[in-house]
XYZ file of C-alpha atoms in Angstrom:
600
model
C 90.592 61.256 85.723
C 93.096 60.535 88.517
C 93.983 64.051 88.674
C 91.934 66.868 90.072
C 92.705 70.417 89.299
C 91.196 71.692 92.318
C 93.092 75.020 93.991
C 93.202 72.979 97.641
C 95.288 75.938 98.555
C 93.441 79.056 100.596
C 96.218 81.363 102.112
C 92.812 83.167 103.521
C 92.599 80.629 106.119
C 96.086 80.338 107.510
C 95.260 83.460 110.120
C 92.464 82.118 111.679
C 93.998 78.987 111.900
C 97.753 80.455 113.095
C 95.330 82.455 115.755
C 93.643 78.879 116.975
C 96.928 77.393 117.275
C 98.465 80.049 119.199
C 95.258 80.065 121.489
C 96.493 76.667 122.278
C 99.878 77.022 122.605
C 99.540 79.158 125.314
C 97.452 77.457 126.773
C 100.019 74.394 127.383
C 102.431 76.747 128.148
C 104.535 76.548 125.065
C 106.760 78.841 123.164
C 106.720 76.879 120.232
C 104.794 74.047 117.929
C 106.498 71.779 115.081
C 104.343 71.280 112.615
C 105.819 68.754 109.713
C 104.302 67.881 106.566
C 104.679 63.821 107.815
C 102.371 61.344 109.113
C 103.201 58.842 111.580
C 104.719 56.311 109.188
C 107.185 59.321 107.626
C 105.598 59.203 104.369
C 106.479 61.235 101.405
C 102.453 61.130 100.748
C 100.089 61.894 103.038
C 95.941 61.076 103.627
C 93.856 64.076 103.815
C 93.663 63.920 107.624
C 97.538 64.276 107.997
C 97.810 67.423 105.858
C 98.752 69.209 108.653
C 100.802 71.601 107.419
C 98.802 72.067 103.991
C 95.567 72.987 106.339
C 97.655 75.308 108.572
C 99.414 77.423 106.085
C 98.261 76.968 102.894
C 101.441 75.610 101.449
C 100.802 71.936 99.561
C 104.223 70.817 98.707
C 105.197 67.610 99.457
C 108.025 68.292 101.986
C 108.300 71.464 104.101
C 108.022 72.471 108.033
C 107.041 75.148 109.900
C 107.584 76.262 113.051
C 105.170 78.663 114.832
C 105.918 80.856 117.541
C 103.601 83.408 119.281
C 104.902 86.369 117.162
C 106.706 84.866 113.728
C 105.857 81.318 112.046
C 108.443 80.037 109.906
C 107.698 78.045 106.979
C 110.678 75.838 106.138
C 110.864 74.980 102.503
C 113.938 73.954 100.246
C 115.069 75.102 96.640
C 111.820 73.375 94.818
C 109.310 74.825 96.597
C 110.425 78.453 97.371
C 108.112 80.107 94.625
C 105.275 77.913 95.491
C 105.133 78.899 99.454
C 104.915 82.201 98.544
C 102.541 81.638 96.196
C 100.190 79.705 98.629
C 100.471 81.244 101.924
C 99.840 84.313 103.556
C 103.209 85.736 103.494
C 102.034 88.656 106.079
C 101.848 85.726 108.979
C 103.780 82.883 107.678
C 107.449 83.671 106.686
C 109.046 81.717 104.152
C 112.419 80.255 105.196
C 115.157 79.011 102.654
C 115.736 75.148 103.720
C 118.197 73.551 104.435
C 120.449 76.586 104.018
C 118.113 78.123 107.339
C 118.340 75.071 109.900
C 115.691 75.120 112.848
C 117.598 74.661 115.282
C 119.478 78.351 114.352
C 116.149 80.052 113.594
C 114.893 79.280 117.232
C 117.759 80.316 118.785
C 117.582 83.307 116.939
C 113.962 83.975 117.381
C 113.307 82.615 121.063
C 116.530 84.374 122.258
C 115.439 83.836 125.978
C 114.640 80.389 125.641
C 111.129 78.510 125.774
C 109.400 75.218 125.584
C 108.568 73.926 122.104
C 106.154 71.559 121.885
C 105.903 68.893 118.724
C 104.085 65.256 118.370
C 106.059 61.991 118.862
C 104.175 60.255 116.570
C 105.005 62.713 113.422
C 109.102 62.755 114.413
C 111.699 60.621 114.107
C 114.183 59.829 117.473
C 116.871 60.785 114.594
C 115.217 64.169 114.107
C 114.448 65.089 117.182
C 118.237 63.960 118.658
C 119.777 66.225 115.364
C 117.336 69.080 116.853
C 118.484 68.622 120.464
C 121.917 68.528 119.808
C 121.921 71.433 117.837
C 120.043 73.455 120.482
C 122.244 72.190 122.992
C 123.649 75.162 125.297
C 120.528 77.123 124.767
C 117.600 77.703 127.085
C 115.375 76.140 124.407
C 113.796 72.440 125.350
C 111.272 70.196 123.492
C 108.969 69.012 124.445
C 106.591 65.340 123.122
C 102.951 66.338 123.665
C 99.470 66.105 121.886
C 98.881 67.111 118.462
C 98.069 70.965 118.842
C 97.015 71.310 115.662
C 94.373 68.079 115.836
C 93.109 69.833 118.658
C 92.052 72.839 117.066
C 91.017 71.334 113.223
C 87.399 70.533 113.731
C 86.224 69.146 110.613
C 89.801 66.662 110.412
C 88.908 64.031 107.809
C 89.008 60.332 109.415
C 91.953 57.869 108.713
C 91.727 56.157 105.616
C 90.163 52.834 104.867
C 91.255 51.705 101.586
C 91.319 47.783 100.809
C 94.687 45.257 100.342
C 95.270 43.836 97.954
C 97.668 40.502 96.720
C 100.645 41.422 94.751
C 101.339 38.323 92.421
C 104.686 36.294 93.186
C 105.364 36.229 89.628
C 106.343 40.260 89.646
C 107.917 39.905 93.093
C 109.759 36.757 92.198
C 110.135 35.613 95.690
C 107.020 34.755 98.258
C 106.616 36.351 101.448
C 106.979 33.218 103.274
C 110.988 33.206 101.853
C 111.104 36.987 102.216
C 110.052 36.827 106.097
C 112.782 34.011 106.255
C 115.513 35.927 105.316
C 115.050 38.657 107.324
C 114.165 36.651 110.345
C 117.535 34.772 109.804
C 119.759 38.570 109.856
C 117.383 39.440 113.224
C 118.982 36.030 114.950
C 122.418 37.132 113.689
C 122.324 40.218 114.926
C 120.710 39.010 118.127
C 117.660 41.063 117.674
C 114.208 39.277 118.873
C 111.959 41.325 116.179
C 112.427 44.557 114.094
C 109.376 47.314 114.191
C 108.367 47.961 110.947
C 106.310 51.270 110.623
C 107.081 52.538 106.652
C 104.034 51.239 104.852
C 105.990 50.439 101.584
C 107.911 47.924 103.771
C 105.122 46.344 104.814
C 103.790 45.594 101.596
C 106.755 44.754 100.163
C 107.470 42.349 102.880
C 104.547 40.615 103.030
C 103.863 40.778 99.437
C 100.719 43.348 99.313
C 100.004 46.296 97.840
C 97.193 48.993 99.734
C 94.980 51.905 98.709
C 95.337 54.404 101.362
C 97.100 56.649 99.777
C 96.493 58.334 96.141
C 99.456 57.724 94.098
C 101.212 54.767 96.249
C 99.608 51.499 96.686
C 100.536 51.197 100.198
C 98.654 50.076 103.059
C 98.100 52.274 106.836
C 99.678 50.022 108.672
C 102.291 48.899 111.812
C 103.996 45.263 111.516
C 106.491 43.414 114.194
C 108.469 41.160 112.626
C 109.705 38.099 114.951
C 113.016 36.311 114.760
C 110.786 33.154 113.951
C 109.747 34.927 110.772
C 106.577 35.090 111.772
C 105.054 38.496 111.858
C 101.904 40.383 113.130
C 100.391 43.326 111.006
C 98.407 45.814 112.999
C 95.782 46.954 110.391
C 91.904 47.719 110.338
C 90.148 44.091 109.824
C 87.914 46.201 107.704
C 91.043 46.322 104.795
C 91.641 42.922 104.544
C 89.151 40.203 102.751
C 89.307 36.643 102.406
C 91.858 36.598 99.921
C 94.587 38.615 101.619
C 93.756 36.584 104.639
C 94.665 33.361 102.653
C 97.377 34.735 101.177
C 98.910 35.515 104.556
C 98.781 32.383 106.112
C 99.176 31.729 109.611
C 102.812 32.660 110.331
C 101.208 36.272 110.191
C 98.427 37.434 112.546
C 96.355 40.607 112.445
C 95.341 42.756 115.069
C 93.257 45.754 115.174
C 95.587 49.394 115.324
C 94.765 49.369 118.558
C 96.775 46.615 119.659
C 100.074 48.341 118.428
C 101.096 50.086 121.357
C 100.497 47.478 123.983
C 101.455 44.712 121.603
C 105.362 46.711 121.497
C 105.056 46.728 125.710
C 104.482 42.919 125.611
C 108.447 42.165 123.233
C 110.975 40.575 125.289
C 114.357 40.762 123.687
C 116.450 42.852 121.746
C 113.767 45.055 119.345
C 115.270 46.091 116.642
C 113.975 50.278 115.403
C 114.935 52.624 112.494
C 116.105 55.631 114.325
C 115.357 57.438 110.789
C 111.887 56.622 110.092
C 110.302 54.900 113.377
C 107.901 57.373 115.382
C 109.597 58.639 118.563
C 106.341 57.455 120.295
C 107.476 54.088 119.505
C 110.411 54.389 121.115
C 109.245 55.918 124.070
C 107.063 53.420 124.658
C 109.543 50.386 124.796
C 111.828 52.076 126.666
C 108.713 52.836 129.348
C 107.900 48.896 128.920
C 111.589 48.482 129.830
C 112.297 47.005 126.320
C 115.373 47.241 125.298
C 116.155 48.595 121.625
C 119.238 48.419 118.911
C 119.116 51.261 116.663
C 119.708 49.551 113.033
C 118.057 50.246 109.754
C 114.432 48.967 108.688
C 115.493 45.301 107.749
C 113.357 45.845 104.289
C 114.802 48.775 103.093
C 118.221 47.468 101.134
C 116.367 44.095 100.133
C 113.329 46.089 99.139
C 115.878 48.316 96.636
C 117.900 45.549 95.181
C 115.448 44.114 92.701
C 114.488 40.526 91.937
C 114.814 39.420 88.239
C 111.142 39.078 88.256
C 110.597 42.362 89.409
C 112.912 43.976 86.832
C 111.847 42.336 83.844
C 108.183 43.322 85.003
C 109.410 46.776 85.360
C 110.850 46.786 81.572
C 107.214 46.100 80.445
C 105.404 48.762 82.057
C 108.234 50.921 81.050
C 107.752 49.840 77.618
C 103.899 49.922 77.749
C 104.155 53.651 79.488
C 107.047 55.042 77.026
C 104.021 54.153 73.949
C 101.566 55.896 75.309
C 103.693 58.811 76.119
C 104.695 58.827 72.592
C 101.022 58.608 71.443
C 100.265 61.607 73.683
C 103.365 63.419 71.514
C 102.809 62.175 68.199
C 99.263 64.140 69.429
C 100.791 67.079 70.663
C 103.203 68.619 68.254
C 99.843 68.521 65.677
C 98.543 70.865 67.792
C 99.291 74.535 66.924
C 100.748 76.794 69.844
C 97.428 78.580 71.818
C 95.721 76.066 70.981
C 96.030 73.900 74.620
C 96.857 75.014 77.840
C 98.102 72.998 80.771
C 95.516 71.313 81.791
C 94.467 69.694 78.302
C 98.062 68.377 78.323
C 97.651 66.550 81.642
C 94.154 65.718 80.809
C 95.397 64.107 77.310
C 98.445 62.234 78.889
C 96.381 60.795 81.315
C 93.776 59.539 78.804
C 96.530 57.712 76.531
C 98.475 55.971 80.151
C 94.566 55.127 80.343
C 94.012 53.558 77.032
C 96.469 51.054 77.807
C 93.964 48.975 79.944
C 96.194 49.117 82.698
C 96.591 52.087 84.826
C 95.744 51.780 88.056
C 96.746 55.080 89.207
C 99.176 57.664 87.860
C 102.102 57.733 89.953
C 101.650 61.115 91.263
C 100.056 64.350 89.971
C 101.352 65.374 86.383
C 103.200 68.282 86.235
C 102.777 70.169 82.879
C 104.798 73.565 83.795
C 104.981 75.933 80.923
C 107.013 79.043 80.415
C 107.186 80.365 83.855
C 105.577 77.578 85.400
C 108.427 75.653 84.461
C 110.851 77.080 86.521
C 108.518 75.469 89.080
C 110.209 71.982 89.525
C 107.171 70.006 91.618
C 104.626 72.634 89.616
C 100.588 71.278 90.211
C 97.964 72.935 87.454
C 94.987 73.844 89.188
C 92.073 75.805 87.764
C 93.470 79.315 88.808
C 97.158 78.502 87.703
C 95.874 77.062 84.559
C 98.169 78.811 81.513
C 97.943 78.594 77.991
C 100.991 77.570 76.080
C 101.815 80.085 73.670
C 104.828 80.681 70.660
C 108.196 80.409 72.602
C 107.560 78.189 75.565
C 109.542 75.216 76.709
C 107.206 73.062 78.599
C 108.211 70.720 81.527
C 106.384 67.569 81.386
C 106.941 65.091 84.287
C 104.497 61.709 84.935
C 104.428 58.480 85.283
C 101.859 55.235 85.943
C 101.166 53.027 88.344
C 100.771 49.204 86.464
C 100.816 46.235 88.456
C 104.192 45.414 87.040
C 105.648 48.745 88.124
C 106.253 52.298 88.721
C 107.420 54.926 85.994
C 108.581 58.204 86.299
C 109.602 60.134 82.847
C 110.256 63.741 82.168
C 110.522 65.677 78.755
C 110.862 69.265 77.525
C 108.794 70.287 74.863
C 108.987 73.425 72.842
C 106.183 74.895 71.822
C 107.073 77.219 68.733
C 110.402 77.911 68.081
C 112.406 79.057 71.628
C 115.427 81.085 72.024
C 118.900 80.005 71.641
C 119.508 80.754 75.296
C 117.162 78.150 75.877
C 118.414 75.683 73.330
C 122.035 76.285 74.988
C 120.689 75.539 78.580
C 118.726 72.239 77.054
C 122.136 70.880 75.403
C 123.851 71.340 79.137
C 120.938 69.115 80.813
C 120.963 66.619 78.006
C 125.024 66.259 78.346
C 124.424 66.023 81.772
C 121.925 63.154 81.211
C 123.828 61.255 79.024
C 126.860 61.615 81.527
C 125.372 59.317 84.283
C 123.632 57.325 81.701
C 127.154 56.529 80.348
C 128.847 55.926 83.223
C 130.953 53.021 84.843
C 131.896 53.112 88.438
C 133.636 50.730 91.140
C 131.490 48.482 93.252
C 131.146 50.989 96.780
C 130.503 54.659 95.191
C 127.004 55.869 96.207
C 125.233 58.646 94.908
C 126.888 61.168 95.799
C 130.244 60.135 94.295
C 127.669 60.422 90.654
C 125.785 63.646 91.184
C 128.751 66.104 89.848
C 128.926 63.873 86.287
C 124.487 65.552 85.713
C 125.850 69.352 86.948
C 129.289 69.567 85.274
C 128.148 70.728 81.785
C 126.115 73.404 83.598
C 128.941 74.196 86.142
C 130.782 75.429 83.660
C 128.221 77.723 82.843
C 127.815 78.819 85.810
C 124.191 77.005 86.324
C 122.666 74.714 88.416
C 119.685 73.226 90.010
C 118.221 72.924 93.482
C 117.351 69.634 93.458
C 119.010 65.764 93.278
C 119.887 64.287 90.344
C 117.847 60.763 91.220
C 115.817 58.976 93.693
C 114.850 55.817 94.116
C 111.447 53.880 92.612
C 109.599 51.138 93.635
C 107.856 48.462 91.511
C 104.057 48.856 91.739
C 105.362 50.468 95.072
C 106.368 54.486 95.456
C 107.978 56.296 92.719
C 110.376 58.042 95.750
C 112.068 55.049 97.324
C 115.158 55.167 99.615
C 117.803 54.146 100.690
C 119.699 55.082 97.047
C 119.910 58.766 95.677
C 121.657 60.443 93.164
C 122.696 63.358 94.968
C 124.728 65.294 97.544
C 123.148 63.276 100.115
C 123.083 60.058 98.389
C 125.422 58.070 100.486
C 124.306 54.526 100.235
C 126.507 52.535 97.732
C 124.747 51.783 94.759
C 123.980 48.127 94.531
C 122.868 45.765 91.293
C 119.117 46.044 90.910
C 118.668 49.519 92.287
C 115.959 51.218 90.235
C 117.046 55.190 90.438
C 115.922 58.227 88.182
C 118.232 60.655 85.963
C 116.615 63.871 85.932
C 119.331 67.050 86.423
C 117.359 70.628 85.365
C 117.711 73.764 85.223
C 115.330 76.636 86.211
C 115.359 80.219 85.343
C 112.424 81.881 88.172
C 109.787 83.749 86.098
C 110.752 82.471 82.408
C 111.333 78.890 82.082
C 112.168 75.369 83.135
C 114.416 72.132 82.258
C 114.370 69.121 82.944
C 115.043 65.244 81.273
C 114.347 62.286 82.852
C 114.809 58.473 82.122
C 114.654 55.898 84.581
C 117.599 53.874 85.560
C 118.685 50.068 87.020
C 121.700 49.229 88.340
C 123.734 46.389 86.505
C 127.430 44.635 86.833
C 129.032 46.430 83.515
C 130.198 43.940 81.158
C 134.144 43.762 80.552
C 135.884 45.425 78.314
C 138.867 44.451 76.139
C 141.733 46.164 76.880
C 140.807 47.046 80.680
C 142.085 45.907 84.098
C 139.495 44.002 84.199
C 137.971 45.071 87.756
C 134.472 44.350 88.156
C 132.373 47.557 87.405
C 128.905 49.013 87.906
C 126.992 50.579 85.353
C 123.250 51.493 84.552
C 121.013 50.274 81.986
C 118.238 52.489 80.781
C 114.684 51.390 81.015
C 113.371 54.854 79.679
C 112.430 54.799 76.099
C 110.976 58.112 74.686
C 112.552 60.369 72.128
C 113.859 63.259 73.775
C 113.160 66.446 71.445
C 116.037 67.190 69.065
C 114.409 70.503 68.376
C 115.874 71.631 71.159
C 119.184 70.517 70.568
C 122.290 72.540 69.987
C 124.039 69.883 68.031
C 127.350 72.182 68.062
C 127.630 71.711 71.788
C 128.001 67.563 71.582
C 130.824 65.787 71.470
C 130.945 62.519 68.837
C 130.378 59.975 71.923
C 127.157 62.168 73.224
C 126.339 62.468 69.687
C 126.503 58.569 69.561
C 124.516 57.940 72.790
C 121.680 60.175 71.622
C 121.770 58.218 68.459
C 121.991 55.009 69.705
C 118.916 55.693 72.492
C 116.819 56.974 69.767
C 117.381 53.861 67.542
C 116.469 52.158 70.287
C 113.246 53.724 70.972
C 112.246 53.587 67.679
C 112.951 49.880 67.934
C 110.875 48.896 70.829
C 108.224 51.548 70.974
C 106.990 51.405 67.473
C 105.228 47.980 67.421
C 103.050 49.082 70.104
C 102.224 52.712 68.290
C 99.035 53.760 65.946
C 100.130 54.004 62.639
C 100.062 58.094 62.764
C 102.163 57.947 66.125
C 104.554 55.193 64.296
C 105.527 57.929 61.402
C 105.845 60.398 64.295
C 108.321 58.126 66.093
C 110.534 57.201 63.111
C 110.758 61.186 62.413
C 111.638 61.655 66.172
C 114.506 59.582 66.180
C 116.350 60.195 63.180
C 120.045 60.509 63.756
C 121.254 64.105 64.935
């Protein structure tokens, strides 16, 4: 197994910890300590030694803050998470605060009304965070202040940085070398007049110099820090220990390693114009060129758009593991709607879904930790089974299912409702809004320019009008055999990066009722150029092709709520699906699939 159902969680710790950290604190002199749930390459992931926050307060979501002062300690979560934080933590010495609709930067004002110095680590912040946090406390007596990592300081048993092995990623999924890669970008440095670019997101790195890493569970991403020269050539600051023969070879010459060690004086030694993400390189980066007397041009990380527009290689690879996961996902339900309700509970549904992605013969990793929220726990969006939380599913639940793999020729990320038993009408009604909310973006043709945010309304209109929503983005962007959250596109509020041809993004709108249940569908999506159609203007349009193909439960279905062309879609995807899933099934999971995608 991949997963572990380990409670890391122990909310009996956070007070002796809060106490250490305060000890230090004053100490230094401070009124305040940041503590992030980020490591310093501003990774959605972190290794066990970076689980600051987690180790602090309890709280294990993957995004959060909190900010500790000597009398209140504010634990900054958003919409997903608010259930789970006070769930984890002691909520009699950490106080949950409702993100982003709470800002920091009006919570210290409010709570250090007389001013103070708040400490925080440059290494864990962004210049782009810490300006917005400045700027914000401007006129106040508050100041921040870069420092060591208080909370390092007092963690005694802090596990060691990882040392997981590279890897070569095969040119045939990436469909271009790194050689040509590294030439490209090297050319847009020298038009821009920029002597090298500091890369520091480790998905970046691997995509650029096409390898993948195991230092983190879940993404196959390498620890590491890479300049990247005008010349093309580039040098990767990474534990020799990592890299073998092969990856050596596979490098070449044009890119030379040297030990993590050599990152910081290596920056001091540039001459030129350095080129730094002001949204994901460390502050302590910065800081040191400008102490070098570097000069630096704020731009973005030159791999990020590249990175997110898709070869053809890399999306045809991406069809086949999509193909390969959607079968065993349908073996898993073929599987679980024999079972009788009682009869499982949470964690034999993640433990099953795992084994079938495993049967394949080519999982390398699940592409993070399956959640398998029923009843309640469904109204959990980022819910984690662990051996306490463990629930059986019983008559009447709906149960949120959300996974995906990790296959050398890419990165899924599905989500289906189940019901166990018949549910209520209330919940069929809610089901039919997501689904018509699904089929919305999945139907939908847009002008070259719109980003995400000009989509997001099409996945919430059915349940506007209900008066329902859901506290989280519609989509986010996936990698290939890279992370299954990858930027710069989102389908959301904040989504504001036009949506370009190759873009891999998810459609997953939900909805969440605290304490009973959860929603939520989710297919994977690539950008295309729409073909034309007769009797239009004929503008060049965007659309998205699916590469999702499960049967999505028509149990749960209010047929009365469709229109003919939803009606149509469903059918359509469902012919599909039974199309190319069903060579690739058992012969029991084959008469499953052609029941499961009869037309409505």
């Amino acid at each position: 197994m991949f997963q572990s159902f380990v409670d890391t969680a122990r909310p009996e710790q956070g007070p002796p910890r809060l106490a250490a950290l305060r000890q230090a604190m004053a100490a230094e002199g401070l009124a305040g300590w940041l503590v992030p749930r980020a490591d310093a390459h501003q990774g959605e992931y972190v290794a066990p030694g970076d689980e600051r926050l987690a180790w602090l307060t309890g709280f294990t979501g993957s995004a959060g803050f909190c900010i500790v002062l000597a009398d209140i300690a504010g634990l900054f979560v958003d919409g997903r998470y608010g259930a789970q934080a006070r769930a984890q933590v002691d909520t009699g010495h950490f106080t949950p605060v409702d993100w982003p609709a709470t800002r920091p930067a009006p919570w210290l004002r409010e709570h250090l009304p007389t001013g103070g110095v708040v400490g925080f680590d440059p290494w864990l912040y962004t210049p782009a965070q810490i300006e917005t946090l400045e700027n914000e406390l401007a006129g106040s007596d508050i100041t921040l202040q870069p420092g060591e990592n208080l909370v390092d300081r007092v963690w005694p048993d802090r596990p060691a940085p990882p040392q997981g092995p590279m890897r070569v990623y095969p040119e045939e999924f990436a469909g271009e070398s790194h050689a040509d890669k590294r030439a490209r970008l090297a050319k847009g440095l020298r038009k821009a007049g920029q002597a090298a670019a500091v890369l520091t997101l480790p998905d970046s790195i691997a995509w650029l110099l096409n390898i993948r890493g195991s230092d983190i569970p879940r993404n196959p991403v390498p620890h590491a820090f890479a300049i990247l020269h005008d010349s093309g050539q580039v040098t990767l600051f990474a534990d020799a220990a990592k890299i073998d023969d092969g990856v050596r070879a596979h490098l070449g010459d044009e890119v030379s390693i040297r030990p993590p060690n050599a990152f910081l004086p290596g920056l001091r030694t540039l001459a030129g114009l350095v080129r730094l993400d002001k949204a994901s390189v460390p502050l302590a980066v910065a800081q040191q060129l400008q102490e070098a007397g570097v000069p630096a041009a704020w731009d973005d990380d030159p791999c990020i758009l590249p990175k997110a527009c898709k070869t053809p290689a890399e999306i045809a690879a991406t069809r086949g593991a999509h193909l390969r996961d959607g079968a065993a996902l349908c073996e898993f339900l073929a599987w679980f709607d024999a079972q009788p309700p009682g009869s499982l509970t949470e964690i034999d549904v993640v433990t099953r879904l795992e084994a079938e992605r495993s049967a394949t013969g080519e999982l390398l990793d699940i592409s993070f930790d399956t959640i398998a929220g029923s009843g309640p726990h469904g109204a959990l969006a980022h819910y984690r089974v662990t051996e306490s939380s463990n629930r059986r599913l019983v008559d009447g639940d709906l149960l949120v299912l959300d996974g995906g793999g990790q296959y050398l020729d890419g990165t899924t990320d599905i989500t289906r409702t189940l019901p166990v038993g018949r549910v209520g009408a209330e919940e069929r009604a809610a089901f039919t809004r997501v689904l018509q909310g699904m089929i919305a973006v999945s139907r939908v043709r847009w002008p070259h320019g719109l980003a995400g945010r000009d989509l997001d309304a099409l996945a919430r209109y059915p349940l506007w009008l209900a008066d329902q929503d859901y506290a989280h983005g519609t989509g986010h962007g996936v990698g290939v055999h890279l992370c299954v959250h990858e930027g710069p596109q989102r389908l959301s509020r904040q989504g504001e990066v036009p949506l370009e041809p190759g873009m891999i993004i998810s459609n997953e709108p939900g909805y969440y009722r605290e304490g009973a249940f959860g929603i939520r569908i989710e297919n994977l999506l690539v950008v295309t150029e729409a073909a034309p159609l007769e009797g239009g203007d004929g503008a060049t349009q965007l659309a998205f092709e699916t590469l999702s193909f499960v049967p999505i439960d028509r149990r749960l279905i209010d047929e009365r709520m469709l229109d003919p062309a939803e009606r149509t879609w469903l059918d359509a995807y469902h012919a599909t699906c039974a199309e190319r899933i069903a060579p690739r099934l058992s012969p029991g999971a084959r008469d499953w699939l052609k029941a499961a995608t009869k037309p409505l």
